Short mmCIF file of C-alpha atoms in Angstrom, two decimals:
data_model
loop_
_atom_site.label_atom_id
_atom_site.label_comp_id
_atom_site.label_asym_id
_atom_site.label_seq_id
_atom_site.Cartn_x
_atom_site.Cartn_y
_atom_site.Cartn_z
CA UNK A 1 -5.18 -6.96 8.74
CA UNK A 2 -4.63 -4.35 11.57
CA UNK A 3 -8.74 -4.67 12.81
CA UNK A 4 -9.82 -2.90 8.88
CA UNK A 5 -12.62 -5.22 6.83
CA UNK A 6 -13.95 -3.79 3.96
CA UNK A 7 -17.30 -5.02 2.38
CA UNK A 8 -17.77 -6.39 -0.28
CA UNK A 9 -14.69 -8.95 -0.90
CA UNK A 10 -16.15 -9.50 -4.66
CA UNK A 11 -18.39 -7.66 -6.89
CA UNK A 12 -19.68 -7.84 -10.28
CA UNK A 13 -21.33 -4.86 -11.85
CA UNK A 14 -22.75 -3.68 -14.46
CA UNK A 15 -21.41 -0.36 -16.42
CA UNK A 16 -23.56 2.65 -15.30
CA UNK A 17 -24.55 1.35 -11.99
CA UNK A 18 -23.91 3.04 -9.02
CA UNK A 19 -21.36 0.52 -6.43
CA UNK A 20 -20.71 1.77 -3.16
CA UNK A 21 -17.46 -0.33 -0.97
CA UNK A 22 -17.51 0.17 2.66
CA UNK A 23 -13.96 0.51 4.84
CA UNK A 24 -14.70 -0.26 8.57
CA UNK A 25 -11.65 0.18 11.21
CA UNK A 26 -11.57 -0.73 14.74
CA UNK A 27 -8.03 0.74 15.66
CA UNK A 28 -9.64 4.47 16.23
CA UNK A 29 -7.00 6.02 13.25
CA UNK A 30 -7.55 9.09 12.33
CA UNK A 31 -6.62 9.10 8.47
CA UNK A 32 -8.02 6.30 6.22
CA UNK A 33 -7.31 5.73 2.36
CA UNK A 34 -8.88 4.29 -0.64
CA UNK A 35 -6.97 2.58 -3.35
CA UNK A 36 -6.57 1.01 -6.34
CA UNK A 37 -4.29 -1.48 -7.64
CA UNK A 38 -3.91 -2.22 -10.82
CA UNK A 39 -1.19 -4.89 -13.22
CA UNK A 40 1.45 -2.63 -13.89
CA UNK A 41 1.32 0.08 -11.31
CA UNK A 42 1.79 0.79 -8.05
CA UNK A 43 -1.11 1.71 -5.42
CA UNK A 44 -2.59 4.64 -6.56
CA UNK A 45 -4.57 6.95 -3.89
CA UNK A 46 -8.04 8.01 -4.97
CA UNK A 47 -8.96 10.11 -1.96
CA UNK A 48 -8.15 10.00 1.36
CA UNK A 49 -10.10 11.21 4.77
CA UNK A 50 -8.23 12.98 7.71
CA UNK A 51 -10.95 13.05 10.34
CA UNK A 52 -14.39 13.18 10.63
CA UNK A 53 -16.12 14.46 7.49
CA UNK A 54 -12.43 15.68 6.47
CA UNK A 55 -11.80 14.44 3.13
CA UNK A 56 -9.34 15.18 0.14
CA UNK A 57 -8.79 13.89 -3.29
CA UNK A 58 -6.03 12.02 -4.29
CA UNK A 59 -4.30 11.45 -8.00
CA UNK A 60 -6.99 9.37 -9.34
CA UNK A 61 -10.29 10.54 -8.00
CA UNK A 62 -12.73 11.39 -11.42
CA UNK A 63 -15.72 8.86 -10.87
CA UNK A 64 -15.00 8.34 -7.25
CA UNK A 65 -16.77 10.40 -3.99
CA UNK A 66 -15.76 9.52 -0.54
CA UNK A 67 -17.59 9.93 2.75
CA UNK A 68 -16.70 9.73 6.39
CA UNK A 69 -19.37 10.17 8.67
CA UNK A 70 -17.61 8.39 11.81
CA UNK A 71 -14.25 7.81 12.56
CA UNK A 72 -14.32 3.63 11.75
CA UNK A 73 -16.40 4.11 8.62
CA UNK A 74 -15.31 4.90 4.95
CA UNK A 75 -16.99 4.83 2.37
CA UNK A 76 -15.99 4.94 -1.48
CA UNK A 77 -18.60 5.40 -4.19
CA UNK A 78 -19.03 5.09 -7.84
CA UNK A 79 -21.57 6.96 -9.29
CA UNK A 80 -21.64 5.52 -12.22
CA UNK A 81 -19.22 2.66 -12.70
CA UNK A 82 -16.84 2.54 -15.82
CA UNK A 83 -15.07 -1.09 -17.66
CA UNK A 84 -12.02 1.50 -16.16
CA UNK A 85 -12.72 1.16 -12.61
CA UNK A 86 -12.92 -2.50 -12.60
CA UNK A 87 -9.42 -2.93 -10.12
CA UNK A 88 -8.60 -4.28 -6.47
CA UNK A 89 -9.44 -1.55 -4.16
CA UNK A 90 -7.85 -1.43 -1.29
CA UNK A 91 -8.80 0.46 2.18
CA UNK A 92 -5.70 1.76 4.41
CA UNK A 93 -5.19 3.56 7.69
CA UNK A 94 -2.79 5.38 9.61
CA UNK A 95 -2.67 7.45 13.32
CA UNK A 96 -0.41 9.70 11.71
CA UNK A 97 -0.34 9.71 7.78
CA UNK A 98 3.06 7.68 7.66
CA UNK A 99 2.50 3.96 8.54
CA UNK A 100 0.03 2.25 6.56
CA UNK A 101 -1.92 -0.62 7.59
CA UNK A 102 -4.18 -1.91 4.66
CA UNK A 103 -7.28 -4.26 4.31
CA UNK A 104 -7.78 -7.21 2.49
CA UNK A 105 -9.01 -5.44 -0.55
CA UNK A 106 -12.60 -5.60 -2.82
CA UNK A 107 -12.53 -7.27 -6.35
CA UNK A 108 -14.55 -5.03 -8.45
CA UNK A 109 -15.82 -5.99 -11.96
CA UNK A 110 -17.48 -3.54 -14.31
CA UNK A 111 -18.93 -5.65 -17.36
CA UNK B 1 6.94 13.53 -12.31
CA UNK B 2 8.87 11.96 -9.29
CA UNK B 3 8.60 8.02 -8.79
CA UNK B 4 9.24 4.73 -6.88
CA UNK B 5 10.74 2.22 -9.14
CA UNK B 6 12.71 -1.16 -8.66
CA UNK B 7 15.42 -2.72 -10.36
CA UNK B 8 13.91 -6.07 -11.10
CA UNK B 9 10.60 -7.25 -10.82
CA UNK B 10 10.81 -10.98 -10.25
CA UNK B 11 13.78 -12.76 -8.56
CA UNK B 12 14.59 -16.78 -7.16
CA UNK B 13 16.01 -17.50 -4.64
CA UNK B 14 16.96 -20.60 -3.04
CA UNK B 15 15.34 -21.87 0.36
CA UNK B 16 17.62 -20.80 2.98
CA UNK B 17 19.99 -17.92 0.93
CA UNK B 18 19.19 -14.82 1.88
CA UNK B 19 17.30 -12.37 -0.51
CA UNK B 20 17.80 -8.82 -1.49
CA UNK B 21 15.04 -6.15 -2.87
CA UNK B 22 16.28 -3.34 -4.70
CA UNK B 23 14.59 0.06 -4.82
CA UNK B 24 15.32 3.33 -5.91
CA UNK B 25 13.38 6.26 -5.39
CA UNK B 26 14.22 9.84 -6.94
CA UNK B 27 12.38 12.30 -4.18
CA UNK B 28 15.13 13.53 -2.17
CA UNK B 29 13.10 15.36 -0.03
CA UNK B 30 11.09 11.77 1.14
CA UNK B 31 11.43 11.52 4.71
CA UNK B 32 10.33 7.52 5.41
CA UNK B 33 10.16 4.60 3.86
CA UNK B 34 8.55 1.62 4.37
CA UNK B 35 8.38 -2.27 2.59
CA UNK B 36 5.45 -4.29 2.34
CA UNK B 37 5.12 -7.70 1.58
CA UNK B 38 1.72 -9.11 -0.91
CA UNK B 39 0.71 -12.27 -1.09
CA UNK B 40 -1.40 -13.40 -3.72
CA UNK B 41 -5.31 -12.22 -2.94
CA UNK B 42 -4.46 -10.13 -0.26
CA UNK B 43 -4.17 -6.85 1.09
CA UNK B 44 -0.35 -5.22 1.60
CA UNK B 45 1.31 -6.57 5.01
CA UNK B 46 3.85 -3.54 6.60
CA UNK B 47 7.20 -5.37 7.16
CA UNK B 48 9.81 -2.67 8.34
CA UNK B 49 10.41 1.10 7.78
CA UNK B 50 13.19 3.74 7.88
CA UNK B 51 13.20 7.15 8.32
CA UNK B 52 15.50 9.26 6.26
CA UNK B 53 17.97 9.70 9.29
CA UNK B 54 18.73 6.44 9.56
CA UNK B 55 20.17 4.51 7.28
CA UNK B 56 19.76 0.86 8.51
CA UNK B 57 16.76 -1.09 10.77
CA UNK B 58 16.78 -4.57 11.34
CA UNK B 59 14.06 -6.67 12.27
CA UNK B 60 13.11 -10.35 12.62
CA UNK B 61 14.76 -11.56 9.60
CA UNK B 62 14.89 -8.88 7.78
CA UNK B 63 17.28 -5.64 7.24
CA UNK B 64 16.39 -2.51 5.25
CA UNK B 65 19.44 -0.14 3.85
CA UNK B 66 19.18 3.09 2.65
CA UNK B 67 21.52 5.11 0.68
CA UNK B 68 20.40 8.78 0.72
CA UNK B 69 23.29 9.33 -1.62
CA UNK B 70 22.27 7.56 -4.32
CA UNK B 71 18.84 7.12 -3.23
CA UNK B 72 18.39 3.60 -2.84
CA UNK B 73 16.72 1.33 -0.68
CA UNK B 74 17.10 -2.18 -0.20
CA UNK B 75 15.18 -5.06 1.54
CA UNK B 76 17.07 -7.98 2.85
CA UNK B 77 15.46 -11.17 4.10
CA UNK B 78 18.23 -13.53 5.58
CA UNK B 79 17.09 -18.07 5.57
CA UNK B 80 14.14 -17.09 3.08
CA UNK B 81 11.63 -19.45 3.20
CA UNK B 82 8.57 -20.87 1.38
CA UNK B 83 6.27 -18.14 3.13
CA UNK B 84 8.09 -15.17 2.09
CA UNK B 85 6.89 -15.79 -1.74
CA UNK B 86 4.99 -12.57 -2.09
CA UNK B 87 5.22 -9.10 -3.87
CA UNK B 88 7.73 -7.06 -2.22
CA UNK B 89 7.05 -3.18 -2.84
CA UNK B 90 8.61 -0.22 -1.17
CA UNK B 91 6.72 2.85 -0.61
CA UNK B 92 8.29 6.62 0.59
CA UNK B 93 7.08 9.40 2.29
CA UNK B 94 6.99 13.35 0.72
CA UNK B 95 3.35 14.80 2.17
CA UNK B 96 1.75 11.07 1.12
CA UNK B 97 2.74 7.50 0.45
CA UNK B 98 4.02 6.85 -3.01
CA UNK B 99 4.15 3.18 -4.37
CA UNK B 100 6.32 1.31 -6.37
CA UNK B 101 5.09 -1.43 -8.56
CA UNK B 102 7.00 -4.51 -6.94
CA UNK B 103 9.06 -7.43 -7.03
CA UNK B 104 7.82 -10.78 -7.16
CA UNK B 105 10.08 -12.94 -5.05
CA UNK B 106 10.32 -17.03 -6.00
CA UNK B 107 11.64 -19.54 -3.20
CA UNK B 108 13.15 -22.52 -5.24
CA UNK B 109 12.81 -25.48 -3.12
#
């Protein structure tokens, strides 16, 4: 999985609780991604990071905040988690916003 | 808005014909393209991309075609093989990545 882990693999939570997934990289790329994946639609992009404390929201973002405080780390965070944000989330890179390499994704239920 | 979509999502194929993966995307202004493979409970694997200037790449095994003009893309896999039952999805390239949804390829035995 192109040196990305994300932590994690499974979790079961309870609506309301906060659920934080960590991304880790150890290829040095300078943009990473969250996603989601759900039946029935393609990868959607919740927010992405382009450097260092660099981030930007992507189409699905509401409930979701991102940090980046060094380049291998990414974190996405629920604040509160929603039945709606139970999904596969997925962690990507890229050196230069084309190519995608992806992780092996976090199982995420919200009961 | 603009998508990535595919013509079918599941196909068979027999061990050792070769497959084909249709997709057709409607942002003429996408620059690259790339297909991923999915296997069950794991992440997306890159297989091949194309830039928009080309408009075929091989690699091992594989081929991807694209036709600007009507804006397809295609994935072929020549001798498939047990281990290429997975989710096939293309993605292009207009400022971000934009998914399709896939197609679920089948190796009959």
């Amino acid at each position: 999985d192109a040196g990305i882990t994300q932590s994690p693999r499974h979790k079961v939570t309870e609506t309301g609780t906060p659920v934080t997934l960590r991304c880790h990289q150890t290829e040095n790329h300078r943009y990473m991604y969250w996603y989601r994946q759900d039946p029935g639609h393609g990868l959607r992009l919740i927010h992405y990071s382009y450097g260092v404390k660099d981030t930007d929201k992507g189409e699905v973002s509401d409930g979701y905040s991102v940090s980046r405080s060094k380049t291998e780390d990414f974190l996405l965070t629920l604040e509160s988690a929603t039945s709606s944000q139970t999904s596969v989330y997925f962690c990507a890179i890229s050196h230069d916003s084309y190519e995608q390499y992806f992780g092996p994704g976090t199982r995420l239920t919200v009961t | 808005g603009e998508s990535v979509g595919l013509h079918l999502p599941t196909l068979s194929v027999q061990e050792g014909d070769n497959s084909i993966i249709n997709c057709a995307y409607s942002n003429s202004a996408s620059d690259y393209f790339i297909w991923y493979k999915q296997e069950s409970g794991k992440g997306p694997q890159f297989i091949i991309d194309i830039r928009s200037n080309m408009d075929k790449r091989q690699g091992q095994r594989v081929t991807v075609l694209l036709n600007k003009t009507v804006k397809h893309l295609s994935l072929q896999i020549a001798a498939t093989q047990p281990g290429d039952s997975a989710v096939y999805f293309c993605a292009e390239h207009n400022e971000k990545l934009t998914f399709g949804t896939g197609t679920r390829l089948t190796i009959i035995p």
